[in-house]
Amino acid sequence: MATALKAVSKEHKAPPASDLFAGASTRDVLGSTHTDELVIALCGPIGSPLHEVADKLRDMLRSTFSYEACRVVRLSQFIEEHAKRASRSIPDTPAERRHALIDIGDEMRSVYGASVLAELAVHEIRVDRELNARDQQTRQYLPRRACHIIDSIKNQQELELLRTVYREALYVVGVFAPVSAREQSLRTQGLDNAAIAMLMDRDSGEERDDGQTVQETFPQCDFFLRMDTNTETQLRARVERFLHLVLGTQVITPTRAETAMYAAASAASNSACLSRQVGAAVTDQEGEVLAIGWNDVPRAFGDLYVSEVARAGGTGSAGEDLRCWNFGGKCYNDEEKDLLAGHVVDALGDLVTAGHRQAALDRVKGNRKLRGLIEFSRSIHAEMHAILTALRQKGDRVRGGKLFVTTYPCHSCARHIIAAGITEVYYIEPYKKSLAIRLHGDAMTESEEASDKVRLLPYDGVAPTRFLSLFKMKPDSRKRNGKVIRLAPDQGTPKAEKSLEALPALEALVVESLRRKSLVEDPSPGDANHEDSGPTPA
């Protein structure tokens, strides 16, 4: 049935709805609605080769994987079009132009909602579907090999909007390069060092809810692509591996780094900490996982509290689990910091009048810098737990090994990492409060080129959240009659299946929202003149 529908798709005809069930099971009918369509959204810090990756994805999908329709949707174009309609000029000088685009983008998010640029991208995809993937007689949407590449999202709301609409059909790729490479790229575009520093800081995370927050959005990607050489060979190899994984056209297994980071992320789920879940994995020099760890409360005589299955006639796990959720029902770290804030205000004495004490207390409690100065948590950190376990069990193999952790290490963990003999640390989520480099710059660095210090590096590869969906094989999908099944690239289909029945309906809701904001004029699907209409962002 699916093969028959693909053939119909090429002829731009669809069978009557009443014929769908003729001689087919319900499962076959539902399966026939699946589409090979993909949406790939890019995210990355300024100066990273985002445009190059977008173009390479488009070109390889067309030439190698026979995707008929591949297009790049650049969100910056919506900003420029909005500025043009508002009769606002954008400077020509590189630094001023970038700041102006960020300013106008922030204004659009402030007025129309933080996800507005992603909504306009959805509208572009919707218009393309109406024009090129809908039978004009039956009005049915036709399956097709199409990919929409969004370059690039900048905040959490944009990411959430796209995931709500496209679900499994969406892949978010984090593109980044070492700081030195990004700085050099910006210099070649005519920016000086002062302008580069200002733009990098602003792009990373603006102090406004509707601004750019790449640093917080980037860790939530599905695949991380590090371009440390920025060569054509590396770009092609990395993009090709990603596409083969998504489309299932080659037997690809995880790298040691991907296995270790998945182990770290899995370990994080053991944590009952009320603040956050963090996981870590220690490997030896060859990359073999030695031990995992997570942040939680230690118990007497070694190791941490864990959930246990209730024993017959016993008190069960709840009575034996003395972690914070079950022992006081509070975060002891927050409680102690609140008490400390009171001591600070009281120490000021007459400098704080009675009528302003609560305001002063609230200000001290709310200051992120002050709250990050010290920690009173009962939990051991994931890095420390993993290192202690590895040293206890396989101590001779820890020195010279690596640490994979879901969150950038704090300055407290940094000294233990250094002392344990770890040579490299790979992380996904940044941690702004960490003073690891400031306090231990003599022994630790974020530079990829350095070899005389412990290196702190962003993780590269499949995100733990997509590990199973991309690497776990379906039964009998790799062999037939004892022989390897070899698929040509143009025969590959996305591992994560998506029904075409859902996409147009969800896109229509987004378009309706844009219409209510007077941002687009989108004719109804039945409009006979639809072919002459296109996206008209205001």
XYZ file of C-alpha atoms in Angstrom:
538
model
C 0.000 0.000 0.000
C 2.793 2.437 0.914
C 4.616 1.659 -2.337
C 1.425 2.182 -4.328
C 0.845 5.568 -2.730
C 4.387 6.675 -3.512
C 3.769 5.843 -7.147
C 0.546 7.823 -7.046
C 2.458 10.715 -5.474
C 4.715 10.973 -8.493
C 1.668 11.286 -10.763
C 0.086 13.881 -8.445
C -3.048 11.785 -8.108
C -4.608 10.214 -5.062
C -7.103 7.380 -4.806
C -10.591 8.183 -3.503
C -10.855 7.845 0.257
C -13.349 5.000 -0.151
C -10.712 2.984 -2.051
C -8.070 3.194 0.681
C -9.503 0.245 2.619
C -10.095 -1.899 -0.453
C -8.149 -5.111 0.155
C -5.945 -3.488 2.813
C -5.708 -3.885 6.555
C -6.210 -0.970 8.911
C -2.496 -1.080 9.701
C -1.625 -0.788 6.002
C -3.980 2.144 5.560
C -2.492 3.970 8.522
C 1.005 3.180 7.300
C 0.198 4.597 3.892
C -0.166 8.049 5.458
C 3.466 8.074 6.559
C 5.656 10.606 4.832
C 9.396 10.766 4.175
C 9.262 14.480 4.856
C 11.891 15.953 7.187
C 12.312 19.246 8.984
C 15.853 20.021 10.135
C 16.423 23.062 12.342
C 19.927 24.357 12.982
C 21.109 26.066 16.149
C 24.545 27.362 16.989
C 26.606 30.222 18.376
C 27.498 33.167 16.189
C 30.476 32.533 13.914
C 29.723 28.814 13.533
C 29.377 27.474 9.962
C 25.576 27.294 10.087
C 25.032 28.420 6.498
C 27.608 25.937 5.209
C 25.949 23.058 7.055
C 22.500 24.104 5.794
C 23.710 24.194 2.203
C 25.517 20.851 2.536
C 22.403 19.196 3.992
C 20.309 20.503 1.100
C 22.808 19.478 -1.581
C 23.432 15.987 -0.184
C 19.752 15.239 0.318
C 19.146 16.168 -3.310
C 22.114 14.456 -4.936
C 22.712 11.425 -2.704
C 19.347 10.649 -1.107
C 17.054 11.736 -3.993
C 14.969 14.155 -1.960
C 12.897 15.954 -4.567
C 12.282 19.190 -2.705
C 14.927 20.591 -0.361
C 14.947 24.210 0.635
C 16.669 26.371 3.235
C 14.443 28.737 5.216
C 16.591 31.487 6.750
C 14.902 33.189 9.707
C 17.001 36.314 9.176
C 15.082 36.888 5.928
C 11.872 37.381 7.917
C 13.623 40.033 9.997
C 14.863 41.840 6.888
C 11.420 41.703 5.257
C 9.818 43.047 8.418
C 12.330 45.912 8.530
C 11.670 46.714 4.863
C 7.910 46.882 5.362
C 8.429 49.091 8.400
C 10.716 51.352 6.302
C 13.639 50.679 8.624
C 17.114 50.747 7.175
C 19.710 48.144 8.136
C 23.343 49.363 8.244
C 25.861 47.923 5.802
C 28.825 47.650 8.174
C 29.153 44.055 9.492
C 28.913 44.722 13.244
C 26.154 47.331 13.042
C 24.183 45.159 10.632
C 24.253 42.172 12.992
C 23.247 44.267 16.001
C 20.407 45.819 13.992
C 19.094 42.392 12.956
C 19.211 41.218 16.569
C 17.408 44.392 17.699
C 14.637 44.029 15.137
C 14.328 40.313 15.843
C 13.957 41.033 19.557
C 11.306 43.645 18.812
C 9.353 41.168 16.685
C 9.468 38.590 19.494
C 8.396 41.206 22.011
C 5.389 42.330 19.949
C 4.283 39.055 18.310
C 5.576 36.404 20.703
C 8.965 34.809 21.333
C 8.366 32.060 18.744
C 7.229 34.339 15.913
C 10.195 33.673 13.605
C 9.677 29.919 13.898
C 5.965 30.450 13.231
C 6.820 32.280 9.996
C 9.029 29.333 9.024
C 6.078 26.992 9.591
C 4.011 29.252 7.326
C 6.647 28.939 4.593
C 6.526 25.150 4.877
C 2.721 25.209 4.854
C 2.603 27.284 1.653
C 5.097 24.962 -0.023
C 2.958 21.948 0.945
C -0.213 23.558 -0.401
C 1.411 24.405 -3.723
C 3.461 21.288 -4.319
C 2.065 18.390 -2.287
C -1.704 18.593 -2.644
C -3.857 16.989 -5.273
C -5.985 19.767 -6.747
C -8.907 17.441 -7.473
C -9.144 15.283 -4.344
C -7.546 17.939 -2.056
C -5.548 15.153 -0.419
C -1.960 15.746 0.691
C 0.554 13.505 -1.064
C 3.568 11.838 0.542
C 6.861 13.104 -0.869
C 10.582 13.196 -0.216
C 10.968 16.773 0.940
C 13.143 18.464 3.532
C 12.844 21.945 5.009
C 16.065 23.229 6.619
C 15.579 26.087 9.081
C 18.622 28.308 9.547
C 18.625 29.014 12.454
C 16.689 29.060 15.733
C 17.852 31.258 18.596
C 15.644 30.658 21.631
C 13.708 28.084 23.604
C 10.272 29.169 22.412
C 11.231 28.713 18.759
C 12.463 25.208 19.515
C 9.325 24.269 21.451
C 7.039 25.579 18.702
C 8.756 23.503 16.024
C 8.760 20.375 18.175
C 5.066 20.807 18.959
C 4.204 20.947 15.252
C 6.619 18.451 13.700
C 7.395 16.047 16.549
C 9.329 13.031 15.209
C 9.789 14.622 11.785
C 11.970 17.348 13.321
C 15.701 17.003 13.924
C 17.537 19.854 15.632
C 21.240 19.978 14.784
C 23.619 21.955 16.952
C 26.473 23.379 14.866
C 29.533 24.818 16.530
C 33.227 25.449 16.122
C 35.988 26.291 18.618
C 35.955 29.872 19.853
C 39.181 30.658 17.995
C 37.694 29.417 14.715
C 34.490 31.411 15.238
C 36.466 34.551 16.021
C 38.558 34.095 12.881
C 35.414 33.588 10.784
C 33.967 36.854 12.061
C 37.248 38.687 11.432
C 37.159 37.648 7.795
C 33.722 39.287 7.641
C 35.214 42.603 8.731
C 34.574 42.638 12.499
C 37.224 43.715 14.998
C 37.933 41.984 18.310
C 35.780 44.334 20.412
C 32.770 43.881 18.126
C 33.262 40.106 18.082
C 33.322 39.887 21.879
C 30.164 41.986 22.183
C 28.266 39.988 19.570
C 29.299 36.631 21.039
C 28.155 37.685 24.481
C 24.828 38.975 23.192
C 24.173 35.947 20.990
C 24.904 33.561 23.859
C 22.184 34.838 26.151
C 20.486 38.201 26.330
C 19.051 39.406 29.633
C 15.483 39.452 28.302
C 12.819 36.784 27.922
C 12.212 37.570 24.256
C 15.875 37.808 23.267
C 18.395 35.361 21.862
C 19.346 32.581 24.276
C 21.468 30.240 22.175
C 23.433 29.031 25.194
C 20.264 27.646 26.797
C 18.708 26.365 23.550
C 21.755 24.672 22.049
C 22.021 21.840 24.663
C 18.549 20.601 23.672
C 19.602 19.663 20.139
C 19.244 16.123 18.780
C 22.660 15.993 17.169
C 25.807 18.009 17.887
C 28.144 18.726 14.999
C 31.532 20.170 15.888
C 33.479 21.689 13.005
C 36.991 22.029 14.409
C 38.804 22.057 11.045
C 36.010 23.627 8.936
C 37.182 21.667 5.894
C 34.988 20.381 3.078
C 36.058 16.816 3.898
C 35.002 17.083 7.533
C 31.759 18.864 6.679
C 30.753 16.224 4.152
C 31.651 13.306 6.429
C 29.753 14.657 9.420
C 26.622 15.595 7.461
C 26.650 12.295 5.587
C 26.814 10.244 8.820
C 23.919 12.207 10.263
C 21.745 11.635 7.188
C 22.572 7.926 6.997
C 21.553 7.636 10.658
C 18.267 9.454 10.150
C 17.340 7.563 6.978
C 18.678 4.151 8.013
C 20.723 3.612 4.861
C 23.878 2.296 6.544
C 24.723 0.145 9.551
C 26.059 2.759 11.948
C 26.789 2.116 15.617
C 27.612 4.634 18.352
C 31.070 6.063 18.849
C 32.661 5.517 22.254
C 31.868 9.135 23.063
C 28.182 8.677 22.196
C 28.021 5.514 24.320
C 29.649 7.272 27.271
C 27.391 10.321 27.084
C 24.303 8.114 26.833
C 25.498 6.274 29.948
C 25.923 9.623 31.706
C 22.456 10.829 30.692
C 20.907 7.527 31.750
C 22.638 7.775 35.125
C 21.107 11.212 35.668
C 17.647 9.650 35.860
C 18.660 7.963 39.137
C 18.863 11.349 40.850
C 16.061 12.449 43.180
C 17.627 15.895 43.704
C 14.951 18.588 43.938
C 17.079 21.089 41.972
C 18.334 19.230 38.888
C 19.416 15.838 37.575
C 23.028 15.500 36.430
C 24.808 12.387 35.175
C 28.450 11.517 34.542
C 30.514 8.663 33.126
C 34.248 8.038 33.519
C 36.120 6.244 30.752
C 39.689 5.004 30.435
C 42.100 6.277 27.795
C 40.544 3.993 25.164
C 37.017 5.203 25.862
C 35.675 2.183 27.774
C 33.177 3.231 30.426
C 34.570 2.502 33.903
C 31.815 3.934 36.109
C 28.777 6.171 36.108
C 27.555 8.686 38.677
C 24.701 11.009 39.473
C 23.960 13.751 41.975
C 22.239 12.478 45.095
C 22.519 12.015 48.858
C 25.256 9.644 50.093
C 24.360 6.928 52.597
C 26.471 5.521 55.418
C 29.409 3.230 54.525
C 29.505 4.087 50.851
C 27.409 4.822 47.763
C 24.126 6.748 47.527
C 20.509 6.185 48.471
C 18.572 4.480 45.688
C 15.008 3.311 45.239
C 14.434 -0.277 46.338
C 11.545 -2.605 45.647
C 9.385 -2.988 48.772
C 10.058 -6.260 50.596
C 7.271 -8.496 51.813
C 6.553 -7.621 55.417
C 9.068 -4.755 55.360
C 8.762 -0.990 55.388
C 9.572 -0.688 51.682
C 11.680 1.862 49.877
C 9.951 4.945 51.291
C 11.011 4.172 54.875
C 14.627 3.458 53.910
C 15.115 6.334 51.467
C 16.444 9.371 53.333
C 16.889 11.657 50.359
C 15.573 15.210 50.624
C 12.183 14.526 49.023
C 11.474 11.985 51.771
C 13.561 13.380 54.633
C 12.144 16.773 55.516
C 10.502 17.257 52.131
C 12.647 20.299 51.378
C 15.790 21.457 49.638
C 18.382 21.913 52.383
C 20.553 23.923 50.017
C 17.826 26.531 49.476
C 16.990 26.598 53.168
C 20.582 27.290 54.205
C 21.037 29.953 51.555
C 17.872 31.711 52.694
C 19.198 31.694 56.247
C 22.524 33.058 55.028
C 20.723 35.853 53.167
C 19.090 36.825 56.466
C 22.478 36.896 58.185
C 23.856 39.159 55.440
C 20.995 41.647 55.785
C 21.216 41.566 59.595
C 24.964 42.191 59.419
C 24.274 45.494 57.664
C 22.518 46.676 60.797
C 21.275 50.253 60.673
C 22.166 50.499 56.980
C 18.912 48.657 56.289
C 15.849 50.254 57.876
C 13.075 48.094 59.276
C 10.721 49.089 56.485
C 13.178 47.964 53.825
C 14.409 44.721 55.408
C 12.136 42.435 53.385
C 13.039 44.179 50.118
C 16.750 43.843 50.955
C 16.236 40.194 51.879
C 14.425 39.476 48.608
C 17.192 41.175 46.636
C 19.922 39.112 48.299
C 17.944 35.884 47.853
C 17.298 36.640 44.198
C 20.885 37.500 43.292
C 22.133 34.555 41.214
C 25.772 35.465 41.687
C 25.488 35.474 45.463
C 23.520 32.224 45.553
C 26.200 30.587 43.440
C 29.039 31.492 45.797
C 28.523 28.534 48.101
C 26.547 25.325 48.251
C 24.934 23.529 51.169
C 23.415 20.612 49.270
C 23.312 17.165 50.870
C 23.908 15.613 47.444
C 27.266 14.586 46.108
C 27.836 15.811 42.552
C 27.621 13.391 39.636
C 31.254 13.905 38.640
C 32.477 13.126 42.166
C 30.242 10.059 42.423
C 31.508 8.683 39.090
C 35.157 9.376 39.916
C 34.931 7.844 43.409
C 33.265 4.722 42.018
C 35.815 4.382 39.231
C 38.753 4.903 41.602
C 37.337 2.362 44.053
C 36.804 -0.293 41.396
C 39.370 0.417 38.660
C 41.656 3.068 40.060
C 44.656 2.308 37.863
C 42.662 3.035 34.710
C 41.250 6.427 35.726
C 44.461 8.406 35.252
C 44.569 9.579 31.660
C 40.868 8.852 31.180
C 37.951 11.060 30.175
C 34.805 12.318 31.846
C 31.453 12.715 30.105
C 28.945 14.820 32.017
C 25.535 16.206 31.096
C 26.343 19.619 32.624
C 29.535 21.694 32.636
C 31.416 20.929 35.903
C 31.288 23.371 38.788
C 34.483 24.754 40.316
C 34.177 22.336 43.237
C 34.174 19.310 40.938
C 36.957 20.818 38.816
C 39.584 20.285 41.510
C 38.577 16.630 41.946
C 38.664 16.073 38.182
C 42.168 17.520 37.997
C 43.418 15.546 41.010
C 41.999 12.268 39.657
C 44.126 12.519 36.515
C 41.277 13.040 34.037
C 42.583 14.541 30.771
C 39.382 15.606 28.974
C 35.852 16.542 30.031
C 32.937 16.576 27.572
C 29.681 18.320 28.494
C 26.314 19.177 26.909
C 24.709 21.862 29.066
C 26.677 24.976 30.079
C 26.796 26.120 33.693
C 27.168 29.873 34.025
C 27.932 29.828 37.750
C 31.016 27.620 37.353
C 34.339 29.227 38.208
C 36.299 26.196 37.020
C 38.496 28.083 34.554
C 38.839 31.203 36.686
C 40.016 29.281 39.756
C 41.924 26.499 38.005
C 43.189 28.150 34.851
C 46.653 26.812 35.634
C 45.457 23.228 35.136
C 42.234 23.438 33.101
C 41.317 25.048 29.769
C 38.485 25.351 27.253
C 40.946 25.577 24.360
C 40.856 22.619 21.973
C 44.431 23.315 20.881
C 45.949 23.010 24.374
C 47.576 19.717 25.358
C 49.232 20.672 28.647
C 45.991 21.099 30.641
C 42.732 19.286 31.316
C 40.453 20.242 28.431
C 36.775 21.140 28.893
C 35.058 20.559 25.538
C 31.501 20.616 24.175
C 30.128 17.162 23.363
C 29.957 16.077 19.726
C 27.605 13.410 18.328
C 24.076 12.042 18.768
C 22.275 13.520 21.780
C 21.310 10.991 24.480
C 17.631 11.848 23.910
C 17.868 10.453 20.356
C 20.260 7.585 21.107
C 17.762 4.718 21.024
C 15.629 6.057 18.178
C 18.678 6.362 15.919
C 20.788 3.366 16.976
C 18.287 0.695 17.993
C 17.491 -1.532 15.029
C 14.092 -2.980 14.189
C 13.789 -6.795 14.094
C 15.060 -8.314 10.827
C 15.927 -4.905 9.416
C 19.576 -5.686 8.691
C 19.462 -9.085 7.000
C 17.300 -11.198 4.720
C 17.965 -14.911 4.148
C 21.191 -14.522 6.055
C 22.490 -11.716 3.845
C 23.000 -8.077 4.707
C 20.260 -5.823 3.399
C 21.937 -3.020 1.492
C 19.808 0.025 0.847
C 20.675 2.591 -1.769
C 20.570 6.121 -0.316
C 17.501 6.976 -2.380
C 15.626 4.045 -0.799
C 16.096 5.205 2.769
C 13.161 6.378 4.855
C 13.220 8.275 8.156
C 13.502 5.946 11.159
C 11.043 8.118 13.049
C 7.813 7.793 11.079
C 5.353 10.639 10.862
C 1.797 10.627 9.544
C 1.004 13.204 6.893
C -2.494 13.498 8.348
C -1.237 15.454 11.362
C 1.170 17.980 9.852
C -1.234 20.155 7.786
C -3.675 20.455 10.689
C -0.992 21.601 13.137
C 0.543 23.966 10.587
C -2.896 25.474 9.973
C -3.183 26.371 13.668
C 0.134 28.225 13.498
C -0.921 30.045 10.326
C -4.199 31.065 11.952
C -2.226 32.550 14.849
C -0.110 34.543 12.392
C -3.198 35.708 10.551
C -4.713 36.994 13.782
C -1.529 38.986 14.320
C -1.884 40.367 10.772
C 1.497 38.911 9.842
C 0.348 36.804 6.878
C -2.454 36.651 4.375
C -2.919 32.960 3.777
C -5.866 31.844 1.612
C -7.952 28.905 2.676
C -6.874 25.471 1.346
C -9.832 25.467 -1.046
C -9.084 28.840 -2.606
C -8.819 28.398 -6.367
C -6.263 31.196 -6.578
C -3.979 29.670 -3.990
C -1.303 28.915 -6.566
C -0.775 32.626 -7.038
C -0.331 33.314 -3.351
C 2.779 33.124 -1.268
C 4.049 33.978 2.177
C 3.641 37.636 3.012
C 5.229 38.281 6.398
C 4.519 41.817 7.548
